[in-house]
Amino acid sequence: MSSLSEHGTHIHFRFASKRMAVLELNNLSKHYGSTQALRGLTLTVEEGSVYGLLGPNGSGKTTTLGMALGVLNASGGTIRWFGQPISSDSKRRVGAMLETPNFFPYLSARQNLRVVAAVKQADDQAIEDALEVVGLLARQHDAFSTYSLGMKQRLALASTLLSKPSVLVLDEPTNGLDPQGIAEVRTLIQRLAAEGKTIIIASHLLDEIEKICTHVAVLHRGELRAAGRVSDILATTDRVLLRPSATTTAATLQQALGQFPWVTDVQTESDGRLSAQLAEGYDPAALNKALFERGIVLAGLEMRQRSLETQFLALTQAQ
Amino acid sequence: MSGGTVINGRPVGNTLYAFPELWSRLGYVASYFNLLLGILLIILITDEFQFRTFRQQVIDGLSRAELVQAKLGVAVALVLYATVVVLTVGLYFGLTRGPQPAPGAITADLGAVALYALQALGYLSIAALLAFLVRKSGPAIISFLVYMWIAEPLLRSQLPDELDRYFPAKLLGSLTPTPGQELLNTVTGPTGALTPAQAVPFALGYIAIFWGLSYLLLRNRDL
């Protein structure tokens, strides 16, 4: 804490008093020539969270992680790991993979992990353990170049686990895996998260973020569109769909809905139905009852979980 | 035994393999193989870019300075290897083919081998800089050869001797002068090259500059 308080009174200190910030990005920018890949990204990853970076291809996820990991030079802004600037020491506390699995093709899996272990100052037993976790023990003596994409991806995951890091940074960790492999990797990530590790994942797969992350930041064209808990960003937008009975016009229904302060965002759907959002504590039954008391009969009433895709598209398309 | 080659009525073996002159001759011959060492180092460095293992090692905890230091270590190891080869070859042929060496003659001019080692390190420094600059093995090798064989000689031919003797390839070359240069000088006039002793501090300076530039390149670029 003392080291954090030395660095001024900015807002992260308040978070730090609750939970330590593992990674703080402050106003981070990157341009390649005239292309602006990332504009003024500020976000804080707290200890113990599973933080998803979500965005379509080319939205700046890998650029963000590349700068955070020290392989890309930031055009502007600051990066702090555990409250300090990036250092060899901070890197050894982080297990990370970026984009593709990067290994010497002519060396075997074990030899490649030995190279990583030398850098990470990990021992032989750690190599054994990591290979076992990802299920590559049987093929450990084969050259990396003979591996399938899924195996390469799993070896990359093994190398991130070598030094038993408290933080994992994974860039598209399920890329190239078959459905079973995807499920395995997700289970592994969830297990590591349950052990209290902080995990930062970049993905363009909503489903993946929703299933494993506690927090999410949505990036689009290098800009941060939203950041916060997954439940706040992606899931609180359930809507009710209402179809008026033949005796009621849509206009009447709309007018009635407008009188309830707990019904918001009334919209006409493409099929003529109305959709609206209910305030917390109100359910469709309450809405039905209230409408019936005003003499409005519904022919249909249903809850629709606003799909993640819809929400994601809304976030990335709003200008 | 000492071969059938005869020059000016004398079997060549007797003088060719005689200590201590053998070391400077061998150093000159070995200098031609520096290009191979350079190409090998270029491949070793550009592979790390191609496989993105530099990138991974930085992610895993090395600093960029440590990456350059590691490659300097590889360069030094290559130089040691080449030096051992030169010493082995020299001892083998000197002892089996040459005349009986006078006491102390074998070690008398080992400095020539040290000069060769410095030269080899100089070549490798140029190779490393080009590898860090170009990052792709083919183009880096080609630019290395083009610089050493074509670009620098062409440039030198346009400049006065006082200047061109300080160019890297020329300067490194003057560490292992052509055997019998004194004889040639009587025909063509003095070469204008520095003597090996004069060239040493400049060679050390170049080596430091090239590795320093390699580090700056690596530090200021994305991996």
Coordinates of C-alpha atoms in Angstrom, one line a residue:
Chain A
M1 CA 0.0 0.0 0.0
S2 CA 2.8 2.4 0.9
S3 CA 4.3 2.1 -2.5
L4 CA 1.0 2.9 -4.1
S5 CA 0.3 5.9 -1.9
E6 CA 3.7 7.4 -2.9
H7 CA 2.5 7.7 -6.5
G8 CA -0.1 10.3 -5.8
T9 CA -3.7 10.5 -5.0
H10 CA -5.2 9.3 -8.3
I11 CA -8.3 7.2 -8.3
H12 CA -6.6 3.8 -8.3
F13 CA -5.7 4.4 -4.7
R14 CA -9.3 4.0 -3.7
F15 CA -9.5 0.7 -5.5
A16 CA -6.2 -0.4 -3.9
S17 CA -7.6 0.1 -0.5
K18 CA -10.1 -2.6 -1.3
R19 CA -8.2 -4.9 -3.7
M20 CA -4.8 -4.5 -5.1
A21 CA -4.6 -3.4 -8.7
V22 CA -2.7 -6.0 -10.7
L23 CA -2.6 -4.1 -13.9
E24 CA -3.3 -0.4 -14.5
L25 CA -3.3 1.1 -17.9
N26 CA -3.5 4.8 -18.0
N27 CA -4.4 6.8 -21.2
L28 CA -2.6 4.2 -23.3
S29 CA -2.2 5.0 -27.0
K30 CA -0.6 3.3 -29.9
H31 CA -0.3 4.3 -33.5
Y32 CA 1.4 2.5 -36.4
G33 CA 2.4 5.2 -38.8
S34 CA -0.9 7.1 -39.4
T35 CA -3.1 4.3 -38.2
Q36 CA -4.3 4.8 -34.6
A37 CA -4.5 1.3 -33.2
L38 CA -5.5 2.4 -29.6
R39 CA -6.7 5.7 -28.3
G40 CA -6.4 6.7 -24.6
L41 CA -7.2 3.4 -23.0
T42 CA -7.6 3.5 -19.2
L43 CA -8.5 0.5 -17.3
T44 CA -7.6 -1.3 -14.0
V45 CA -7.5 -5.0 -13.5
E46 CA -8.0 -6.0 -9.9
E47 CA -6.5 -8.9 -8.1
G48 CA -8.5 -12.1 -8.4
S49 CA -10.7 -11.0 -11.3
V50 CA -11.0 -12.7 -14.7
Y51 CA -10.8 -9.8 -17.0
G52 CA -12.0 -10.1 -20.6
L53 CA -10.9 -7.8 -23.4
L54 CA -13.6 -8.1 -25.9
G55 CA -13.7 -6.7 -29.4
P56 CA -13.9 -7.6 -33.0
N57 CA -10.7 -8.4 -35.0
G58 CA -8.5 -5.3 -35.3
S59 CA -10.1 -3.6 -32.3
G60 CA -6.8 -3.2 -30.4
K61 CA -6.9 -6.2 -28.0
T62 CA -3.5 -7.7 -29.0
T63 CA -2.0 -4.2 -29.2
T64 CA -3.2 -3.5 -25.7
L65 CA -1.7 -6.7 -24.4
G66 CA 1.5 -6.3 -26.4
M67 CA 2.1 -3.0 -24.7
A68 CA 1.1 -4.3 -21.3
L69 CA 3.6 -7.1 -21.8
G70 CA 6.4 -4.8 -22.9
V71 CA 6.9 -6.1 -26.5
L72 CA 5.2 -3.1 -28.2
N73 CA 6.3 0.4 -27.3
A74 CA 3.4 2.6 -26.3
S75 CA 3.0 5.9 -28.2
G76 CA 1.6 7.4 -25.0
G77 CA 0.3 6.6 -21.6
T78 CA 1.6 4.5 -18.7
I79 CA 1.5 0.8 -17.7
R80 CA 1.9 -0.4 -14.1
W81 CA 2.0 -3.9 -12.9
F82 CA 1.4 -4.5 -9.2
G83 CA 1.7 -0.7 -8.8
Q84 CA 5.2 -0.5 -10.4
P85 CA 6.5 0.1 -13.9
I86 CA 7.1 -3.1 -15.8
S87 CA 10.3 -5.0 -14.9
S88 CA 11.9 -8.4 -15.2
D89 CA 10.6 -9.1 -11.8
S90 CA 7.0 -8.2 -12.6
K91 CA 7.2 -10.2 -15.8
R92 CA 8.2 -13.3 -13.9
R93 CA 5.0 -13.0 -11.8
V94 CA 2.9 -13.0 -15.0
G95 CA 2.4 -16.0 -17.4
A96 CA 1.6 -14.7 -20.8
M97 CA 1.0 -15.7 -24.4
L98 CA 0.4 -13.2 -27.2
E99 CA -1.3 -14.1 -30.6
T100 CA 0.5 -17.3 -31.7
P101 CA 2.4 -19.9 -29.7
N102 CA 6.0 -18.8 -30.1
F103 CA 8.5 -21.6 -29.9
F104 CA 11.6 -22.9 -31.7
P105 CA 10.1 -25.3 -34.3
Y106 CA 13.1 -27.7 -34.3
L107 CA 13.1 -28.1 -30.5
S108 CA 10.9 -30.5 -28.6
A109 CA 8.1 -29.4 -26.3
R110 CA 10.3 -30.2 -23.3
Q111 CA 13.3 -28.4 -24.7
N112 CA 11.2 -25.4 -25.5
L113 CA 9.8 -25.3 -22.0
R114 CA 13.4 -25.6 -20.7
V115 CA 14.2 -22.4 -22.5
V116 CA 11.2 -20.7 -21.0
A117 CA 12.0 -22.1 -17.6
A118 CA 15.5 -20.7 -17.8
V119 CA 14.1 -17.2 -18.3
K120 CA 11.4 -17.7 -15.7
Q121 CA 13.8 -19.3 -13.2
A122 CA 11.5 -22.3 -12.9
D123 CA 12.7 -25.8 -12.1
D124 CA 12.3 -29.2 -14.0
Q125 CA 9.4 -30.3 -11.8
A126 CA 7.5 -27.3 -13.0
I127 CA 8.0 -28.4 -16.6
E128 CA 6.7 -31.8 -15.8
D129 CA 3.7 -30.4 -14.0
A130 CA 2.9 -27.9 -16.8
L131 CA 3.1 -30.6 -19.5
E132 CA 0.8 -32.8 -17.5
V133 CA -1.8 -30.1 -16.9
V134 CA -2.2 -29.5 -20.7
G135 CA -1.9 -33.2 -21.5
L136 CA 1.2 -33.1 -23.6
L137 CA 3.4 -35.5 -21.6
A138 CA 3.1 -38.3 -24.2
R139 CA 4.3 -36.0 -27.0
Q140 CA 6.8 -34.0 -25.0
H141 CA 9.9 -35.3 -27.0
D142 CA 8.5 -34.5 -30.4
A143 CA 9.6 -31.4 -32.2
F144 CA 7.3 -28.4 -31.9
S145 CA 7.0 -28.2 -35.7
T146 CA 5.2 -31.6 -35.7
Y147 CA 2.4 -30.4 -33.4
S148 CA -1.1 -29.6 -34.5
L149 CA -2.4 -26.1 -33.9
G150 CA -4.4 -27.2 -30.9
M151 CA -1.3 -28.9 -29.4
K152 CA 0.8 -25.8 -30.0
Q153 CA -1.9 -23.7 -28.3
R154 CA -1.8 -26.1 -25.3
L155 CA 2.0 -25.9 -25.1
A156 CA 1.8 -22.1 -25.1
L157 CA -0.7 -22.5 -22.2
A158 CA 1.8 -24.8 -20.4
S159 CA 4.6 -22.3 -20.8
T160 CA 2.4 -19.6 -19.2
L161 CA 1.9 -21.9 -16.2
L162 CA 5.6 -22.7 -15.7
S163 CA 6.5 -20.2 -13.0
K164 CA 3.2 -20.7 -11.2
P165 CA 2.3 -17.1 -11.9
S166 CA -0.3 -15.2 -10.0
V167 CA -1.4 -13.5 -13.2
L168 CA -2.2 -15.1 -16.6
V169 CA -2.5 -13.1 -19.8
L170 CA -4.0 -15.1 -22.6
D171 CA -4.6 -13.9 -26.1
E172 CA -7.3 -15.9 -27.8
P173 CA -6.5 -19.0 -25.8
T174 CA -9.0 -21.2 -27.5
N175 CA -8.0 -20.3 -31.0
G176 CA -7.5 -23.3 -33.2
L177 CA -8.8 -25.8 -30.6
D178 CA -11.6 -28.3 -31.3
P179 CA -14.7 -28.2 -29.2
Q180 CA -13.4 -30.6 -26.7
G181 CA -10.1 -28.6 -26.4
I182 CA -12.1 -25.4 -26.0
A183 CA -14.1 -26.9 -23.1
E184 CA -10.9 -28.2 -21.5
V185 CA -9.1 -24.9 -21.7
R186 CA -12.2 -23.1 -20.3
T187 CA -12.3 -25.6 -17.4
L188 CA -8.6 -25.1 -16.8
I189 CA -9.0 -21.3 -16.8
Q190 CA -12.0 -21.5 -14.4
R191 CA -10.0 -23.8 -12.1
L192 CA -7.0 -21.4 -12.1
A193 CA -9.4 -18.5 -11.4
A194 CA -10.9 -20.5 -8.5
E195 CA -7.3 -20.8 -7.1
G196 CA -7.3 -17.0 -6.9
K197 CA -5.2 -16.2 -10.0
T198 CA -5.9 -13.1 -11.9
I199 CA -6.6 -13.8 -15.5
I200 CA -6.7 -11.4 -18.4
I201 CA -8.2 -12.8 -21.6
A202 CA -8.5 -11.2 -25.0
S203 CA -11.2 -12.7 -27.2
H204 CA -13.5 -11.9 -29.9
L205 CA -15.8 -14.7 -28.7
L206 CA -18.6 -13.2 -26.6
D207 CA -19.6 -16.6 -25.4
E208 CA -16.2 -17.3 -24.0
I209 CA -16.1 -14.0 -22.2
E210 CA -19.5 -14.5 -20.8
K211 CA -18.7 -18.0 -19.6
I212 CA -15.4 -17.3 -17.9
C213 CA -15.0 -13.6 -17.1
T214 CA -16.0 -11.6 -14.1
H215 CA -15.1 -8.3 -15.7
V216 CA -15.1 -7.2 -19.3
A217 CA -13.8 -4.2 -21.3
V218 CA -15.3 -3.8 -24.8
L219 CA -12.9 -2.4 -27.4
H220 CA -13.8 -1.1 -30.8
R221 CA -11.5 0.4 -33.3
G222 CA -9.0 1.2 -30.6
E223 CA -11.5 2.8 -28.3
L224 CA -12.9 1.6 -25.0
R225 CA -16.6 1.3 -25.3
A226 CA -17.5 -0.1 -22.0
A227 CA -15.8 -1.6 -19.0
G228 CA -17.0 -3.2 -15.8
R229 CA -18.5 -6.3 -14.4
V230 CA -19.8 -8.7 -17.0
S231 CA -23.2 -8.7 -15.2
D232 CA -23.4 -4.9 -15.6
I233 CA -22.1 -4.7 -19.1
L234 CA -23.6 -7.7 -20.9
A235 CA -26.4 -9.2 -18.9
T236 CA -28.8 -6.6 -17.3
T237 CA -30.7 -5.9 -20.5
D238 CA -33.5 -8.4 -20.4
R239 CA -36.6 -7.0 -22.1
V240 CA -40.2 -8.0 -22.0
L241 CA -42.1 -8.4 -25.3
L242 CA -45.8 -7.5 -25.3
R243 CA -48.4 -8.3 -27.9
P244 CA -51.7 -6.5 -27.4
S245 CA -54.9 -8.4 -27.9
A246 CA -57.1 -7.7 -30.9
T247 CA -59.2 -5.2 -29.0
T248 CA -56.3 -3.0 -28.0
T249 CA -54.2 -0.9 -30.2
A250 CA -50.5 -0.6 -30.0
A251 CA -50.8 3.1 -29.3
T252 CA -53.1 2.5 -26.3
L253 CA -50.7 0.0 -24.9
Q254 CA -47.8 2.3 -25.4
Q255 CA -49.6 5.1 -23.7
A256 CA -50.4 2.8 -20.7
L257 CA -46.8 1.7 -20.5
G258 CA -45.7 5.3 -20.4
Q259 CA -47.6 5.8 -17.2
F260 CA -45.5 3.2 -15.2
P261 CA -42.3 4.8 -14.0
W262 CA -40.8 1.4 -13.7
V263 CA -41.2 0.6 -17.4
T264 CA -38.5 2.2 -19.5
D265 CA -37.2 2.2 -23.0
V266 CA -40.4 1.2 -24.8
Q267 CA -39.7 0.3 -28.4
T268 CA -41.7 -1.0 -31.3
E269 CA -40.3 -4.2 -32.6
S270 CA -40.2 -5.1 -36.3
D271 CA -43.1 -7.5 -35.9
G272 CA -45.4 -5.0 -34.4
R273 CA -44.9 -6.0 -30.8
L274 CA -43.7 -3.7 -28.2
S275 CA -40.6 -4.3 -26.1
A276 CA -39.7 -2.6 -22.9
Q277 CA -37.3 -2.8 -20.0
L278 CA -38.4 -3.4 -16.4
A279 CA -36.8 -1.8 -13.4
E280 CA -35.3 -4.1 -10.8
G281 CA -37.9 -5.7 -8.6
Y282 CA -40.6 -5.9 -11.3
D283 CA -41.4 -9.0 -13.2
P284 CA -43.6 -9.7 -16.2
A285 CA -46.4 -10.8 -13.9
A286 CA -46.4 -7.4 -12.2
L287 CA -46.6 -5.7 -15.6
N288 CA -49.5 -8.0 -16.7
K289 CA -51.4 -7.3 -13.5
A290 CA -50.9 -3.5 -13.8
L291 CA -52.0 -3.5 -17.4
F292 CA -55.0 -5.7 -16.7
E293 CA -56.1 -3.3 -13.9
R294 CA -56.2 -0.6 -16.6
G295 CA -58.3 -2.7 -18.7
I296 CA -55.6 -3.7 -21.2
V297 CA -55.5 -7.3 -22.1
L298 CA -52.4 -8.8 -23.6
A299 CA -52.4 -11.6 -26.1
G300 CA -48.8 -12.3 -25.5
L301 CA -46.2 -11.5 -22.9
E302 CA -42.7 -13.0 -22.8
M303 CA -39.3 -12.3 -21.4
R304 CA -36.5 -12.1 -23.9
Q305 CA -32.9 -12.3 -22.7
R306 CA -31.3 -9.7 -24.9
S307 CA -28.7 -11.7 -26.7
L308 CA -25.1 -10.9 -26.1
E309 CA -24.6 -10.4 -29.7
T310 CA -27.2 -7.7 -29.8
Q311 CA -25.7 -6.0 -26.8
F312 CA -22.2 -6.4 -28.2
L313 CA -23.2 -4.9 -31.5
A314 CA -25.0 -2.1 -29.8
L315 CA -21.8 -1.3 -27.9
T316 CA -19.5 -1.5 -30.9
Q317 CA -21.8 0.3 -33.3
A318 CA -22.9 3.3 -31.2
Q319 CA -20.7 6.1 -32.3
Chain B
M1 CA 56.0 -35.7 -47.3
S2 CA 55.7 -31.9 -47.6
G3 CA 53.9 -32.0 -50.9
G4 CA 55.1 -31.5 -54.4
T5 CA 54.5 -27.8 -54.8
V6 CA 57.7 -25.9 -55.6
I7 CA 58.0 -22.1 -56.0
N8 CA 61.2 -20.5 -57.1
G9 CA 63.0 -23.8 -56.9
R10 CA 62.1 -24.4 -53.2
P11 CA 59.5 -26.8 -51.8
V12 CA 56.7 -24.6 -50.5
G13 CA 56.0 -26.6 -47.4
N14 CA 59.2 -25.7 -45.7
T15 CA 58.5 -22.0 -45.5
L16 CA 54.7 -22.1 -45.8
Y17 CA 54.3 -24.1 -42.6
A18 CA 57.1 -22.6 -40.6
F19 CA 56.4 -21.2 -37.2
P20 CA 55.9 -18.4 -36.3
E21 CA 55.0 -16.9 -39.8
L22 CA 52.5 -19.6 -40.1
W23 CA 50.1 -17.9 -37.7
S24 CA 49.8 -14.7 -39.7
R25 CA 49.3 -16.6 -43.0
L26 CA 46.7 -18.8 -41.4
G27 CA 45.0 -15.8 -39.9
Y28 CA 44.8 -14.3 -43.4
V29 CA 43.4 -17.5 -44.9
A30 CA 40.9 -17.9 -42.0
S31 CA 39.7 -14.3 -42.5
Y32 CA 37.9 -15.5 -45.6
F33 CA 35.7 -17.8 -43.5
N34 CA 34.5 -14.9 -41.4
L35 CA 31.7 -14.3 -43.8
L36 CA 30.4 -17.8 -43.1
L37 CA 30.4 -17.1 -39.4
G38 CA 28.6 -13.9 -40.1
I39 CA 25.9 -15.7 -42.1
L40 CA 25.5 -18.2 -39.3
L41 CA 25.0 -15.5 -36.8
I42 CA 22.5 -13.7 -39.0
I43 CA 20.5 -16.9 -39.3
L44 CA 20.6 -17.4 -35.5
I45 CA 19.3 -13.9 -34.9
T46 CA 16.7 -13.6 -37.7
D47 CA 15.3 -17.0 -36.7
E48 CA 14.5 -15.5 -33.3
F49 CA 12.5 -12.8 -35.1
Q50 CA 10.8 -15.3 -37.4
F51 CA 9.8 -17.7 -34.7
R52 CA 8.9 -14.7 -32.5
T53 CA 11.0 -16.2 -29.7
F54 CA 12.6 -12.8 -29.0
R55 CA 9.1 -11.5 -28.4
Q56 CA 8.2 -14.5 -26.1
Q57 CA 11.5 -14.1 -24.2
V58 CA 10.7 -10.5 -23.5
I59 CA 7.2 -11.5 -22.4
D60 CA 8.7 -14.1 -20.2
G61 CA 11.0 -11.8 -18.4
L62 CA 14.2 -10.9 -20.3
S63 CA 15.0 -7.3 -21.1
R64 CA 16.0 -6.2 -24.6
A65 CA 19.5 -5.5 -23.3
E66 CA 19.7 -9.1 -22.2
L67 CA 18.6 -10.3 -25.6
V68 CA 21.5 -8.4 -27.2
Q69 CA 23.9 -9.6 -24.6
A70 CA 22.9 -13.2 -25.2
K71 CA 23.6 -12.7 -29.0
L72 CA 26.9 -11.1 -28.1
G73 CA 27.6 -14.2 -26.1
V74 CA 26.8 -16.4 -29.1
A75 CA 29.1 -14.2 -31.3
V76 CA 32.0 -14.6 -28.7
A77 CA 31.4 -18.4 -28.6
L78 CA 31.6 -18.5 -32.4
V79 CA 34.8 -16.5 -32.3
L80 CA 36.3 -18.9 -29.7
Y81 CA 35.3 -21.8 -31.8
A82 CA 37.0 -20.3 -34.9
T83 CA 40.1 -19.5 -32.9
V84 CA 40.3 -23.0 -31.6
V85 CA 40.0 -24.3 -35.2
V86 CA 42.7 -22.0 -36.4
L87 CA 45.0 -23.0 -33.5
T88 CA 44.4 -26.7 -34.1
V89 CA 44.9 -26.5 -37.8
G90 CA 48.0 -24.4 -37.3
L91 CA 49.6 -26.7 -34.8
Y92 CA 48.7 -29.8 -36.8
F93 CA 50.1 -28.6 -40.1
G94 CA 53.0 -26.7 -38.5
L95 CA 54.2 -29.7 -36.6
T96 CA 53.6 -32.3 -39.2
R97 CA 54.5 -30.4 -42.4
G98 CA 56.8 -27.6 -41.4
P99 CA 60.5 -27.7 -40.5
Q100 CA 61.5 -28.4 -36.9
P101 CA 60.4 -25.2 -35.0
A102 CA 63.0 -23.2 -33.1
P103 CA 62.5 -22.9 -29.4
G104 CA 59.7 -20.5 -28.6
A105 CA 58.8 -20.1 -32.3
I106 CA 55.4 -21.7 -32.0
T107 CA 54.2 -19.1 -29.5
A108 CA 56.2 -16.2 -30.8
D109 CA 53.4 -14.8 -33.1
L110 CA 50.3 -16.0 -31.5
G111 CA 49.3 -12.4 -31.5
A112 CA 48.3 -12.9 -35.1
V113 CA 45.7 -15.4 -34.0
A114 CA 44.4 -12.9 -31.4
L115 CA 44.1 -10.3 -34.2
Y116 CA 42.2 -12.8 -36.3
A117 CA 39.8 -13.4 -33.4
L118 CA 39.2 -9.7 -33.0
Q119 CA 38.6 -9.4 -36.7
A120 CA 36.1 -12.3 -36.6
L121 CA 34.3 -10.5 -33.7
G122 CA 34.2 -7.4 -35.8
Y123 CA 32.6 -9.2 -38.8
L124 CA 30.1 -10.8 -36.5
S125 CA 29.2 -7.4 -35.0
I126 CA 28.4 -6.1 -38.5
A127 CA 26.4 -9.2 -39.2
A128 CA 24.5 -8.9 -35.9
L129 CA 23.7 -5.2 -36.6
L130 CA 22.3 -6.1 -40.1
A131 CA 20.3 -9.0 -38.6
F132 CA 18.7 -6.8 -36.0
L133 CA 18.1 -4.1 -38.6
V134 CA 16.6 -6.3 -41.4
R135 CA 15.1 -9.1 -39.3
K136 CA 14.7 -11.4 -42.3
S137 CA 17.4 -14.0 -43.0
G138 CA 17.6 -13.8 -46.8
P139 CA 17.7 -10.0 -47.1
A140 CA 20.0 -9.7 -44.1
I141 CA 22.5 -12.2 -45.6
I142 CA 22.3 -10.5 -48.9
S143 CA 22.9 -7.1 -47.4
F144 CA 25.8 -8.4 -45.4
L145 CA 27.5 -9.8 -48.5
V146 CA 26.6 -6.8 -50.7
Y147 CA 28.0 -4.5 -48.1
M148 CA 31.2 -6.4 -47.5
W149 CA 31.9 -7.2 -51.2
I150 CA 30.4 -4.5 -53.2
A151 CA 29.0 -1.5 -51.4
E152 CA 31.9 -0.6 -49.2
P153 CA 34.6 -1.3 -51.8
L154 CA 32.7 0.8 -54.3
L155 CA 32.4 3.6 -51.9
R156 CA 36.0 3.4 -50.9
S157 CA 37.1 3.5 -54.5
Q158 CA 35.6 7.0 -54.7
L159 CA 37.3 8.3 -51.6
P160 CA 41.0 9.1 -50.8
D161 CA 43.1 6.5 -48.9
E162 CA 43.3 8.7 -45.8
L163 CA 39.6 8.2 -45.4
D164 CA 38.8 4.8 -46.7
R165 CA 41.3 3.0 -44.4
Y166 CA 38.9 3.7 -41.6
F167 CA 35.9 2.0 -43.2
P168 CA 34.7 -1.1 -41.2
A169 CA 35.5 -3.9 -43.7
K170 CA 38.8 -2.3 -44.7
L171 CA 39.8 -1.7 -41.2
L172 CA 38.9 -5.2 -40.0
G173 CA 40.7 -6.6 -43.1
S174 CA 43.9 -4.7 -42.1
L175 CA 44.0 -6.8 -38.9
T176 CA 45.1 -9.8 -40.9
P177 CA 47.3 -8.3 -43.7
T178 CA 48.0 -10.2 -46.9
P179 CA 51.2 -12.4 -46.4
G180 CA 54.1 -10.9 -48.4
Q181 CA 52.5 -7.5 -48.5
E182 CA 55.9 -5.9 -48.2
L183 CA 56.9 -7.6 -51.4
L184 CA 53.7 -6.4 -53.1
N185 CA 54.3 -2.9 -51.8
T186 CA 57.6 -2.7 -53.8
V187 CA 55.5 -3.2 -56.9
T188 CA 52.3 -1.2 -56.2
G189 CA 53.4 1.3 -53.6
P190 CA 52.2 1.4 -50.0
T191 CA 48.6 0.2 -49.5
G192 CA 47.5 3.0 -47.3
A193 CA 46.0 0.5 -44.9
L194 CA 46.6 0.8 -41.2
T195 CA 48.9 -1.7 -39.6
P196 CA 47.3 -4.3 -37.4
A197 CA 48.5 -2.5 -34.2
Q198 CA 47.0 0.8 -35.4
A199 CA 43.7 -0.9 -36.4
V200 CA 43.0 -2.6 -33.0
P201 CA 41.6 0.4 -31.1
F202 CA 39.4 1.3 -34.1
A203 CA 38.2 -2.3 -34.4
L204 CA 37.3 -2.4 -30.7
G205 CA 35.4 0.9 -31.2
Y206 CA 33.4 -0.4 -34.1
I207 CA 32.5 -3.5 -32.2
A208 CA 31.2 -1.5 -29.3
I209 CA 29.3 0.9 -31.7
F210 CA 27.7 -1.9 -33.7
W211 CA 26.4 -3.8 -30.6
G212 CA 25.3 -0.5 -29.1
L213 CA 23.3 0.3 -32.3
S214 CA 21.8 -3.3 -32.2
Y215 CA 20.6 -2.6 -28.7
L216 CA 19.1 0.8 -29.7
L217 CA 17.3 -0.8 -32.7
L218 CA 15.8 -3.5 -30.5
R219 CA 14.8 -1.1 -27.8
N220 CA 13.1 1.4 -30.0
R221 CA 11.2 -1.0 -32.2
D222 CA 8.2 -3.2 -31.5
L223 CA 9.0 -6.9 -31.3

